[in-house]
Coordinates of C-alpha atoms in Angstrom, one line a residue:
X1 CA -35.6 -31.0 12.1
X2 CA -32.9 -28.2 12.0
X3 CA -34.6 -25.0 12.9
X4 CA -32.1 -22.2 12.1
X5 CA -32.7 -18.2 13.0
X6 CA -36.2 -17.3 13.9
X7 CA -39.1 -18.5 15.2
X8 CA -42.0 -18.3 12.9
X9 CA -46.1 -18.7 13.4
X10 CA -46.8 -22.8 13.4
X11 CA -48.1 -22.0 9.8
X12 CA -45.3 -20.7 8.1
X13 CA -42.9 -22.5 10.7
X14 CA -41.5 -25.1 7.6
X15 CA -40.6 -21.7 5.7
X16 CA -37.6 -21.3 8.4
X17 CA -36.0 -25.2 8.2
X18 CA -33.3 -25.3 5.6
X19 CA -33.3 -28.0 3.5
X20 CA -36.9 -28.3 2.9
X21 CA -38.7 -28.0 -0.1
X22 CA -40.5 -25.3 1.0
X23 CA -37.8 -22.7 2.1
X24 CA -37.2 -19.3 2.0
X25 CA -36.7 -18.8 -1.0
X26 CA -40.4 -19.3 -2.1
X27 CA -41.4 -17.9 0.7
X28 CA -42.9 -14.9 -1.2
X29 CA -46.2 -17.5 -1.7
X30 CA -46.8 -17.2 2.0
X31 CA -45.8 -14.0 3.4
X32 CA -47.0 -12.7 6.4
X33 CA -46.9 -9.0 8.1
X34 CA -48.1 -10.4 11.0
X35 CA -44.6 -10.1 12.6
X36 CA -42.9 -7.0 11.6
X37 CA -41.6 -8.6 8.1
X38 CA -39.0 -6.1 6.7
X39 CA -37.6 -6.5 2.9
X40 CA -34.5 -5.0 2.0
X41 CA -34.5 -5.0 -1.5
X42 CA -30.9 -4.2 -1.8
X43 CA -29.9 -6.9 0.2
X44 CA -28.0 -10.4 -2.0
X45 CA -30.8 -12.6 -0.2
X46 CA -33.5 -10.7 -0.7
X47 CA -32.4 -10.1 -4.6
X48 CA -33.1 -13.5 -5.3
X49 CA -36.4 -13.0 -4.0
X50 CA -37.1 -10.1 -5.8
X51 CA -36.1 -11.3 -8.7
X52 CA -38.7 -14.5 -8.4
X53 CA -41.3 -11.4 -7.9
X54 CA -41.0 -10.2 -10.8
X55 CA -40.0 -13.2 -12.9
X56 CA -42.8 -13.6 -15.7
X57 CA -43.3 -9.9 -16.3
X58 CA -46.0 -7.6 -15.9
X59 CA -48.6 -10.5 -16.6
X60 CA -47.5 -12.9 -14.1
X61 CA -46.3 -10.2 -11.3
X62 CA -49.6 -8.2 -11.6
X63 CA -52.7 -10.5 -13.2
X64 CA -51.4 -14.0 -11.4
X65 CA -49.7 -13.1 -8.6
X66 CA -51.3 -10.3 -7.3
X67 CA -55.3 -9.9 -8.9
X68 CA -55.4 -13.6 -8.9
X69 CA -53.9 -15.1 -6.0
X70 CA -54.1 -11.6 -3.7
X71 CA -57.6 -10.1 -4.9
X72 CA -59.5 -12.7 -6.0
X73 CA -58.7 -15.7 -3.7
X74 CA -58.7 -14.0 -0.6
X75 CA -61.3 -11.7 -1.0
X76 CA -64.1 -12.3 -3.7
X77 CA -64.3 -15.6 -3.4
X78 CA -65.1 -15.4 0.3
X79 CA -67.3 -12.2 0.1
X80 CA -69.3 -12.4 -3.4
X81 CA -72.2 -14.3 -1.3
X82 CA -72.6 -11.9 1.2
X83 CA -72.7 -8.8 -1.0
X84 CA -74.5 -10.4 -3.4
X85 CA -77.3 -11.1 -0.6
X86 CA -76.4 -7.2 1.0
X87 CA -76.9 -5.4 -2.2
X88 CA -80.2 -7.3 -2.9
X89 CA -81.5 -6.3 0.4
X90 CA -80.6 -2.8 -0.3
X91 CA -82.6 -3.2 -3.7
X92 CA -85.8 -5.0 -2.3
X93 CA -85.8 -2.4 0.1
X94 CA -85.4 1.3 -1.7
X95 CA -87.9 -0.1 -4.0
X96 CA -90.8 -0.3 -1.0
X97 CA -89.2 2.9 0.1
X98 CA -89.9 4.3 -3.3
X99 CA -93.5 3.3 -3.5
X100 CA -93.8 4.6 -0.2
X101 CA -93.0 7.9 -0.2
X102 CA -94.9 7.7 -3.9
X103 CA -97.8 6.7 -2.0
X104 CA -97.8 9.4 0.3
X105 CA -96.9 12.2 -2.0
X106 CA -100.0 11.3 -4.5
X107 CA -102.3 10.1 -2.2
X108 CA -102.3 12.2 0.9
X109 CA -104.0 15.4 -0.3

């Protein structure tokens, strides 16, 4: 394995080996800002990436790419559970909180 430039989290460590399938230029799939990453946009390597960003148009930049994959995978399909279970708690609970204080206000004169 020819490891070329820098040195990457074990994750994303394939991203930096040239020749593999999975190089740098798809590398927008699996970005990370764990390290500092800084994208020149004006840059002729970074073009190329740029331009895969926003190849497709508005529906496959914004709805696919970024609602789907970004919002959706990473965040509501891990937390719709436990909010689900949150909120109902909250509801279950202002409601006997309700017919407390309705309680108290009728019935304590």
């Amino acid at each position: 394995m020819n490891i070329t430039g820098l040195r990457h989290i074990p994750l994303n460590q394939d991203h930096l080996v040239q020749g593999s399938r999975v190089s740098l230029r798809n590398y927008h799939d699996h970005m990370s800002y764990e390290r500092g990453f800084i994208q020149h946009s004006r840059s002729p390597n970074n073009q190329l990436i740029n331009y895969h960003f926003l190849f497709g148009g508005f529906r496959t930049y914004i709805l696919q790419r970024f609602l789907v994959q970004t919002i959706y995978r990473r965040n509501v399909r891990i937390f719709w559970f436990p909010v689900l279970l949150g909120y109902t708690f909250c509801c279950v609970t202002m409601r006997m909180y309700d017919n407390a204080c309705y309680d108290y206000f009728y019935f304590s004169d």
